[in-house]
Amino acid sequence: MKIISYNVNGIRAAFTKDFLGWLQAASPDIICIQESKAGNDQIDIASFEKLGYHSYWHSAVRKGYSGVGIASKVQPLNVELGCGIEDYDSEGRIIRADFPNFSVISVYVPSASNIERLGFKMRFCEDLLVYVKNLKKQIPNLIISGDFNICHQPIDIHDPVRLKNVSGFLPMEREWLGRFLDEGDFVDSFRLLNDRPHQYSWWSYRALARERNKGWRLDYHLVSRSIAHRISRALILPEVRHSDHCPVLVELK
């Protein structure tokens, strides 16, 4: 089973860059999308259907902002939009698809451009941990895929010294992600199989950051430890360019 997570930075813009051609060639069983930046009525669901995908979307109330989706070749048993907290659900940040033996969550953790949004981000993170811990009581096998807007370790960012006080690599954010893995009993699928440096999933549009590989690893597949032994591959796909992010992939046997 191949799962891809991709912050597309606007699904309509990605479509103009042959997103569908890439999706057909990549052929994941499930794709989790973040930052769709579109209402449900603005997403070309029929094109997903032509490629054999059932697609589900949770859009933000604010137009052109945030939004998450899941597209799957196998129709889920159930799809849940949001986590039941209006402040987050109005921004379209969580969607869950339930399958017979596991569930997949597409999540888009807020970024923090100022102190107020940092507070919002950290509240979201803490509430996400509570939501997931409660969910695991009913659904122990979870795969949480998405843009966490946090680099966990120094190896995950191109300049950990200079950027130590920048949101996305703040001590409190990194501590939370470590706690999420520990308390939620998850593994970071990429680091489980790959300890090489200079592996990133987001680059600024400025200063030729992508060409110089001055990046951040913000995108993850966090897999319940109960099914971690099934992970066979975990890759970052930096050659795919529809966005300032690139897709990340995990395969499970």
XYZ file of C-alpha atoms in Angstrom, residues 17-191:
175
model
C 1.160 22.201 -13.722
C 0.003 18.700 -14.759
C -0.722 17.501 -11.247
C -3.111 14.903 -12.680
C -0.476 13.518 -15.038
C 1.913 13.148 -12.134
C -0.761 11.544 -9.939
C -1.594 9.006 -12.625
C 2.091 8.104 -13.010
C 2.772 7.959 -9.251
C -0.434 5.960 -8.679
C -0.593 5.989 -4.874
C -3.324 3.954 -3.238
C -4.057 6.968 -1.027
C -3.004 10.592 -1.347
C -3.373 13.068 1.506
C -3.475 16.680 0.391
C -2.919 19.831 2.404
C -3.423 23.504 1.598
C -5.958 22.888 -1.148
C -6.958 26.569 -0.938
C -10.308 25.812 -2.566
C -13.911 25.212 -1.687
C -15.421 21.830 -2.474
C -17.255 23.364 -5.416
C -13.933 24.592 -6.847
C -12.171 21.217 -6.820
C -12.310 19.078 -9.957
C -13.538 15.945 -8.225
C -14.532 14.381 -11.577
C -10.883 14.327 -12.669
C -9.958 12.363 -9.548
C -12.787 9.953 -10.314
C -11.498 9.426 -13.866
C -8.193 8.292 -12.356
C -10.025 5.837 -10.087
C -10.043 7.862 -6.857
C -12.781 8.530 -4.344
C -11.910 11.998 -3.047
C -13.059 13.832 0.065
C -12.354 17.422 1.030
C -12.546 19.586 4.125
C -12.276 23.216 3.098
C -11.778 26.334 5.184
C -14.595 28.828 5.671
C -12.215 31.544 4.480
C -11.898 31.413 0.705
C -8.540 30.469 -0.807
C -7.107 29.340 2.522
C -5.897 26.108 4.100
C -8.015 22.995 3.396
C -7.232 19.281 3.405
C -8.290 16.262 1.386
C -7.914 12.513 0.993
C -8.230 10.596 -2.275
C -8.270 6.802 -2.203
C -8.574 4.049 -4.781
C -10.531 1.999 -2.240
C -13.653 3.646 -0.892
C -13.309 4.253 2.864
C -15.789 2.798 5.303
C -16.222 6.237 6.824
C -14.857 9.769 6.420
C -14.737 12.321 9.235
C -14.308 16.033 8.555
C -12.521 17.884 11.335
C -11.946 17.019 14.969
C -14.997 18.663 16.538
C -13.267 21.909 17.580
C -14.726 24.823 15.616
C -11.626 27.043 15.719
C -9.690 24.394 13.792
C -12.503 22.888 11.760
C -13.385 26.294 10.311
C -9.856 26.373 8.897
C -10.094 22.911 7.294
C -7.123 21.288 9.003
C -8.054 17.637 9.681
C -9.790 14.925 7.659
C -9.867 11.201 8.474
C -10.653 8.175 6.331
C -11.403 4.841 8.022
C -10.572 1.525 6.373
C -11.122 -2.016 7.718
C -7.824 -2.335 9.632
C -6.496 1.222 9.890
C -7.327 4.898 9.462
C -5.502 7.677 7.630
C -5.533 11.299 8.747
C -4.529 14.204 6.515
C -3.469 17.075 8.766
C -2.300 20.619 8.128
C -0.761 22.085 11.272
C -0.949 25.910 11.339
C 2.104 27.987 10.592
C 2.980 30.860 12.915
C 3.950 34.210 11.467
C 3.466 36.068 14.756
C 3.050 35.481 18.498
C -0.741 35.228 18.286
C -0.590 32.544 15.622
C 2.154 30.726 17.514
C -0.234 30.456 20.454
C -2.943 29.156 18.113
C -0.493 26.675 16.587
C 0.546 25.288 19.957
C -3.082 24.981 21.113
C -3.854 23.101 17.914
C -0.890 20.806 18.502
C -1.883 19.996 22.065
C -5.501 19.402 21.067
C -4.357 17.227 18.163
C -2.440 15.040 20.597
C -5.520 14.656 22.822
C -7.701 13.886 19.773
C -5.296 11.240 18.488
C -4.762 9.580 21.873
C -8.525 9.275 22.324
C -8.970 8.041 18.761
C -6.371 5.313 19.232
C -8.537 3.728 21.906
C -10.964 2.783 19.123
C -8.577 2.777 16.130
C -5.088 1.689 17.219
C -3.614 1.560 13.706
C -3.290 5.143 12.507
C -1.261 6.782 9.762
C -1.082 10.548 10.194
C 0.115 12.207 7.012
C 0.627 15.868 6.436
C 2.397 19.156 6.818
C 3.272 19.582 10.485
C 5.093 22.896 9.939
C 7.784 21.653 12.361
C 11.294 20.317 11.817
C 11.871 17.764 14.537
C 15.657 17.488 14.722
C 18.690 19.530 13.552
C 19.152 17.033 10.705
C 15.743 18.126 9.365
C 16.678 21.751 8.631
C 19.467 23.263 6.570
C 20.741 25.744 9.193
C 19.730 24.633 12.694
C 21.923 27.201 14.460
C 20.746 30.318 12.657
C 17.100 29.200 12.567
C 16.771 28.007 16.165
C 14.513 30.945 17.066
C 12.313 30.778 13.969
C 8.864 29.205 14.142
C 8.999 25.743 12.671
C 12.157 24.964 14.629
C 11.422 26.496 18.025
C 12.274 24.368 21.079
C 8.598 24.234 22.137
C 7.505 23.025 18.702
C 10.226 20.377 18.514
C 9.477 19.226 22.061
C 5.813 18.827 21.188
C 6.549 16.737 18.100
C 8.830 14.464 20.127
C 6.104 14.131 22.746
C 3.508 13.433 20.060
C 5.623 10.525 18.804
C 6.236 9.188 22.308
C 2.816 9.645 23.895
C 0.936 8.763 20.727
C 3.205 5.734 20.171
C 4.111 6.692 16.597
C 7.229 6.345 14.471
C 8.505 8.905 11.987
C 8.475 6.578 8.983
C 11.138 8.465 7.032
C 13.668 8.549 9.848
